[in-house]
Coordinates of C-alpha atoms and ligand atoms in Angstrom, one line a residue:
M1 CA 2.3 19.9 17.9
T2 CA 5.2 17.4 19.6
A3 CA 3.4 13.8 19.6
K4 CA 3.1 11.8 23.2
V5 CA 5.7 8.5 22.2
I6 CA 3.2 5.0 22.8
D7 CA 5.6 3.0 24.7
G8 CA 5.4 -0.5 23.5
K9 CA 7.9 -1.8 25.1
E10 CA 7.0 -0.8 28.8
I11 CA 3.1 -2.2 27.3
A12 CA 4.1 -5.3 26.5
K13 CA 6.2 -6.0 29.4
K14 CA 2.9 -5.3 31.3
L15 CA 1.1 -7.6 28.7
R16 CA 3.4 -10.6 29.4
E17 CA 3.9 -10.3 32.9
S18 CA -0.1 -10.6 33.4
I19 CA 0.1 -13.9 30.9
K20 CA 2.6 -15.3 32.9
V21 CA 0.4 -14.3 36.2
E22 CA -2.4 -16.4 34.3
V23 CA 0.7 -19.3 33.2
D24 CA 0.9 -19.4 36.9
K25 CA -2.1 -20.1 37.9
L26 CA -3.2 -22.4 35.3
K27 CA -0.3 -25.3 35.8
V28 CA -1.7 -26.7 38.9
N29 CA -2.0 -29.8 37.0
G30 CA 1.4 -29.4 35.8
K31 CA 0.6 -28.2 32.2
V32 CA 1.9 -25.3 30.4
P33 CA 1.5 -23.5 27.3
G34 CA 3.9 -25.1 24.6
L35 CA 5.4 -22.9 21.6
A36 CA 7.5 -24.5 18.9
V37 CA 9.1 -22.1 16.6
I38 CA 11.4 -23.2 13.7
L39 CA 13.9 -20.9 11.9
V40 CA 15.6 -22.5 8.4
G41 CA 18.9 -21.3 7.6
I42 CA 21.1 -18.4 9.3
D43 CA 19.0 -14.9 8.3
P44 CA 20.8 -12.5 11.1
A45 CA 17.0 -10.9 11.4
S46 CA 15.6 -14.1 11.7
Q47 CA 17.8 -15.0 14.4
V48 CA 17.5 -11.8 16.5
Y49 CA 13.4 -12.2 16.3
V50 CA 13.6 -16.3 17.1
G51 CA 16.0 -15.2 20.4
H52 CA 13.6 -12.6 21.5
K53 CA 10.6 -15.3 20.8
E54 CA 12.6 -18.2 23.1
K55 CA 13.7 -15.8 25.7
A56 CA 9.8 -14.4 26.4
C57 CA 8.4 -17.9 26.6
K58 CA 11.1 -19.0 29.0
E59 CA 9.8 -15.5 31.1
A60 CA 6.6 -16.1 30.6
G61 CA 6.7 -19.6 32.2
F62 CA 6.0 -21.6 28.3
H63 CA 7.4 -24.6 27.2
S64 CA 9.4 -24.0 24.2
E65 CA 10.9 -25.8 21.7
V66 CA 13.1 -24.5 18.9
Y67 CA 14.2 -26.2 16.4
K68 CA 17.2 -24.3 13.7
L69 CA 17.2 -26.1 10.6
A70 CA 20.1 -26.1 8.1
E71 CA 19.9 -23.8 5.0
N72 CA 19.4 -26.7 2.8
T73 CA 16.4 -28.5 4.5
S74 CA 14.6 -30.3 1.8
Q75 CA 10.3 -29.2 1.9
E76 CA 10.2 -33.0 3.0
E77 CA 11.9 -32.9 6.5
L78 CA 9.9 -29.3 7.2
L79 CA 6.8 -30.6 6.4
S80 CA 7.2 -33.8 8.3
L81 CA 8.4 -31.6 11.2
I82 CA 5.0 -29.8 11.4
D83 CA 3.4 -32.8 11.3
K84 CA 5.1 -34.1 14.2
L85 CA 4.6 -31.2 16.0
N86 CA 0.7 -30.6 15.2
N87 CA 0.5 -34.1 16.3
D88 CA 2.6 -33.4 20.0
P89 CA 0.0 -32.9 22.9
N90 CA 2.8 -30.7 24.6
I91 CA 2.5 -28.1 22.1
H92 CA -0.2 -25.6 21.3
G93 CA 1.7 -22.9 19.3
I94 CA 3.6 -23.6 15.7
L95 CA 5.6 -20.5 14.1
V96 CA 7.7 -20.6 11.0
Q97 CA 10.1 -18.1 11.0
L98 CA 9.8 -16.2 7.5
P99 CA 10.8 -15.6 5.0
L100 CA 12.2 -19.0 4.3
P101 CA 15.1 -19.7 1.6
K102 CA 14.1 -19.8 -1.4
H103 CA 13.8 -22.8 -2.4
L104 CA 11.3 -23.7 0.0
D105 CA 7.6 -23.3 -1.2
E106 CA 6.3 -21.2 1.9
K107 CA 2.6 -21.6 1.6
E108 CA 2.8 -25.4 1.3
V109 CA 4.4 -24.9 4.5
I110 CA 1.9 -22.4 6.1
N111 CA -0.8 -24.2 5.5
R112 CA 0.7 -27.5 6.7
I113 CA 0.4 -26.1 10.4
S114 CA -2.8 -27.0 11.8
F115 CA -5.8 -24.3 12.2
N116 CA -5.9 -24.5 16.1
K117 CA -2.2 -24.7 16.6
D118 CA -2.0 -21.2 13.7
V119 CA -0.1 -18.8 16.5
D120 CA 0.7 -16.4 13.6
G121 CA -2.5 -16.4 12.2
F122 CA -1.0 -16.6 8.5
H123 CA -3.0 -20.3 7.3
P124 CA -5.6 -19.1 4.8
L125 CA -8.5 -20.8 7.1
S126 CA -7.3 -18.0 10.0
A127 CA -7.4 -15.2 7.4
G128 CA -10.5 -16.2 6.4
A129 CA -11.8 -16.6 9.7
L130 CA -10.6 -13.2 10.3
F131 CA -12.5 -12.0 7.0
V132 CA -16.1 -13.5 8.4
G133 CA -15.8 -12.5 11.7
E134 CA -15.2 -16.4 12.8
K135 CA -13.2 -17.1 16.3
S136 CA -9.6 -17.7 15.3
L137 CA -5.7 -16.7 16.0
V138 CA -5.0 -13.4 14.9
P139 CA -1.8 -12.4 13.5
C140 CA 0.7 -10.7 16.1
T141 CA 1.8 -7.4 14.4
P142 CA -1.7 -6.0 13.4
K143 CA -2.8 -7.7 16.6
G144 CA -0.3 -5.5 18.4
C145 CA -1.5 -2.8 16.2
I146 CA -4.8 -2.3 17.5
Q147 CA -3.8 -3.0 21.4
L148 CA -1.8 0.2 21.1
I149 CA -4.3 2.6 19.8
K150 CA -6.9 0.9 22.5
E151 CA -3.8 1.4 24.9
I152 CA -3.9 5.3 24.6
G153 CA -7.6 5.5 25.2
Y154 CA -8.6 6.1 21.6
D155 CA -12.1 5.5 20.2
L156 CA -11.4 4.7 16.3
K157 CA -15.3 4.5 15.7
G158 CA -15.7 6.5 12.9
K159 CA -12.0 7.7 12.9
K160 CA -10.8 7.5 9.4
A161 CA -7.8 5.2 9.0
V162 CA -5.5 4.9 6.5
V163 CA -3.0 1.4 6.1
V164 CA 0.2 1.3 4.1
G165 CA 1.1 -1.7 2.5
R166 CA -1.3 -4.3 1.6
S167 CA 0.8 -7.6 2.8
N168 CA -0.8 -10.5 3.9
I169 CA 0.8 -10.3 7.6
V170 CA 0.2 -6.8 8.2
G171 CA -1.6 -4.7 5.7
K172 CA -4.7 -6.6 5.2
P173 CA -5.8 -8.2 8.5
V174 CA -4.9 -4.7 10.5
S175 CA -7.4 -2.9 8.1
I176 CA -10.2 -5.7 9.1
L177 CA -9.2 -5.0 12.5
L178 CA -9.3 -1.5 12.1
L179 CA -12.9 -1.8 10.1
N180 CA -14.0 -4.2 13.2
E181 CA -13.6 -1.2 15.5
N182 CA -15.6 0.9 13.2
A183 CA -12.9 2.9 11.4
T184 CA -13.2 4.1 7.7
V185 CA -10.4 1.9 6.5
T186 CA -8.4 2.9 3.1
I187 CA -5.7 0.5 1.9
C188 CA -2.7 2.6 0.1
H189 CA 0.2 0.5 -1.8
S190 CA 2.8 1.2 -4.4
R191 CA 0.0 2.2 -7.3
T192 CA -1.6 4.5 -5.1
K193 CA -2.1 7.9 -7.0
D194 CA -1.8 10.6 -4.5
L195 CA -0.8 8.7 -1.6
K196 CA 0.3 12.2 0.1
A197 CA -3.8 13.5 -0.2
E198 CA -4.7 10.0 1.3
L199 CA -2.9 10.1 4.2
L200 CA -3.5 14.2 5.2
E201 CA -7.1 12.7 5.3
A202 CA -6.2 10.2 7.6
D203 CA -6.9 10.3 11.7
V204 CA -4.6 7.1 12.8
V205 CA -1.8 6.1 10.2
V206 CA -0.3 2.8 9.9
A207 CA 2.6 2.5 8.2
A208 CA 3.6 -1.2 7.2
I209 CA 5.4 -0.8 4.0
G210 CA 8.8 -1.6 4.2
R211 CA 10.7 1.5 3.5
P212 CA 13.1 3.7 5.6
N213 CA 11.9 6.6 6.6
F214 CA 8.7 6.6 3.8
V215 CA 6.3 8.7 5.4
T216 CA 7.0 12.4 6.4
G217 CA 6.3 14.8 8.3
D218 CA 4.3 16.7 5.7
M219 CA 1.9 13.8 5.3
I220 CA 0.9 14.1 8.4
K221 CA -2.5 15.5 9.8
P222 CA -2.2 17.6 12.6
G223 CA -3.1 15.3 15.5
A224 CA -2.9 12.1 14.0
V225 CA -1.9 8.9 15.6
V226 CA 0.9 7.6 13.5
I227 CA 1.5 3.1 14.5
D228 CA 5.2 2.2 12.6
V229 CA 5.5 -1.0 11.9
G230 CA 8.9 -0.6 9.9
I231 CA 12.2 -2.1 10.9
N232 CA 14.6 -1.0 8.5
R233 CA 18.1 -1.3 9.2
L234 CA 19.9 1.4 7.3
D235 CA 24.0 1.7 5.9
N236 CA 24.5 3.0 9.1
G237 CA 23.7 0.3 11.4
K238 CA 21.1 2.2 12.7
L239 CA 17.0 1.0 13.1
V240 CA 14.5 3.1 11.6
G241 CA 11.0 2.7 10.8
D242 CA 8.6 3.3 7.7
V243 CA 7.6 6.3 9.6
E244 CA 10.1 9.6 9.3
F245 CA 9.8 9.8 13.5
E246 CA 11.4 13.3 13.7
S247 CA 9.5 15.2 11.1
A248 CA 5.9 13.4 11.9
A249 CA 6.4 13.8 15.8
E250 CA 5.9 17.1 15.0
K251 CA 2.7 16.3 13.5
A252 CA 1.1 13.8 15.4
S253 CA -0.7 13.7 18.5
W254 CA 0.6 10.0 19.0
I255 CA 3.4 8.3 17.6
T256 CA 5.4 4.7 18.0
P257 CA 8.6 4.8 18.0
V258 CA 11.3 2.3 16.2
P259 CA 12.6 0.4 17.9
G260 CA 10.3 0.3 21.0
G261 CA 7.2 0.5 19.7
V262 CA 5.1 -2.2 17.5
G263 CA 7.9 -5.0 17.6
P264 CA 7.7 -5.9 21.5
M265 CA 4.0 -5.8 20.9
T266 CA 4.4 -8.2 18.1
I267 CA 6.5 -11.2 20.5
A268 CA 3.7 -10.2 23.2
M269 CA 0.7 -10.8 21.3
L270 CA 2.1 -14.5 19.9
M271 CA 2.6 -15.2 23.7
Q272 CA -1.6 -14.6 24.1
N273 CA -1.7 -16.1 21.1
T274 CA -0.4 -19.5 22.4
L275 CA -2.0 -19.0 25.6
E276 CA -5.5 -18.9 23.8
A277 CA -4.9 -21.8 21.4
F278 CA -3.5 -23.6 25.1
K279 CA -6.8 -22.9 26.6
S280 CA -8.7 -23.9 23.8
Ligands
LIG1 N1 9.3 -12.4 9.9 C1 8.8 -11.4 10.2 N2 7.9 -11.2 11.0 C2 7.5 -12.2 11.2 C3 6.3 -12.9 11.7 O1 5.0 -12.7 12.7 N3 5.6 -14.4 12.0 C4 6.6 -15.5 11.3 N4 6.4 -16.5 11.4 N5 8.0 -14.4 10.8 C5 7.8 -13.6 10.8

């Protein structure tokens, strides 16, 4: 079998266009959704991601503020900026780009963001709300994964989904979202005894481990849907996912590419969350 490729770039573009149409309708009274993005330090990948977020905001007609803070910014300075943004009526979403420099306390920073402006969905209240099925802003990358699966018309009900990775940002929340779609979910991680055996049972694979080409075609059940969350840069400069694309595509029915799969969806979902925060 040669898999069909899920074109995340195109799907995300359509979603962003529909968000723009909605923003145009809403802004009759001059108000638009506002997103503040905070970047501390000069991590090259983070700079690229923040640039993409800023561009997407402009294209969707959002108000956008980007704060680029020095590497040696103190915890107090960062917290007071978050306090200011929490109280700013023109800002509906606040995103602190991760990872933060080592001297900063990431948990305290995330916890300081108002629950109703937590467009990343990383606040413990957002995570808890997702866990118990209450309304909240859902983390962007997991939400994007589910949206991609829906876009191909795949019904998750009763299917076996295997998530590889248990991070708070992707692995855990995507598992809850799959469960909400009535999939039977297994979460695998570095201590899983026989990953290959688990994966060979999976109708749906979500790979979010952060290790280049880790999941190979021999681990994929014929006909599976493969969602690759990984973005890894090899020494030769090439970007690859957590899934070895060529060999996995021989087995899967559908597969996301890297780049151009989940990545663009993360940004589209951020726009969607900001719009949702604006409307609520
Ligand atoms: N760093 C990598 N991915 C993300 C994300 O989705 N949100 C934030 N805030 N930082 C990230």
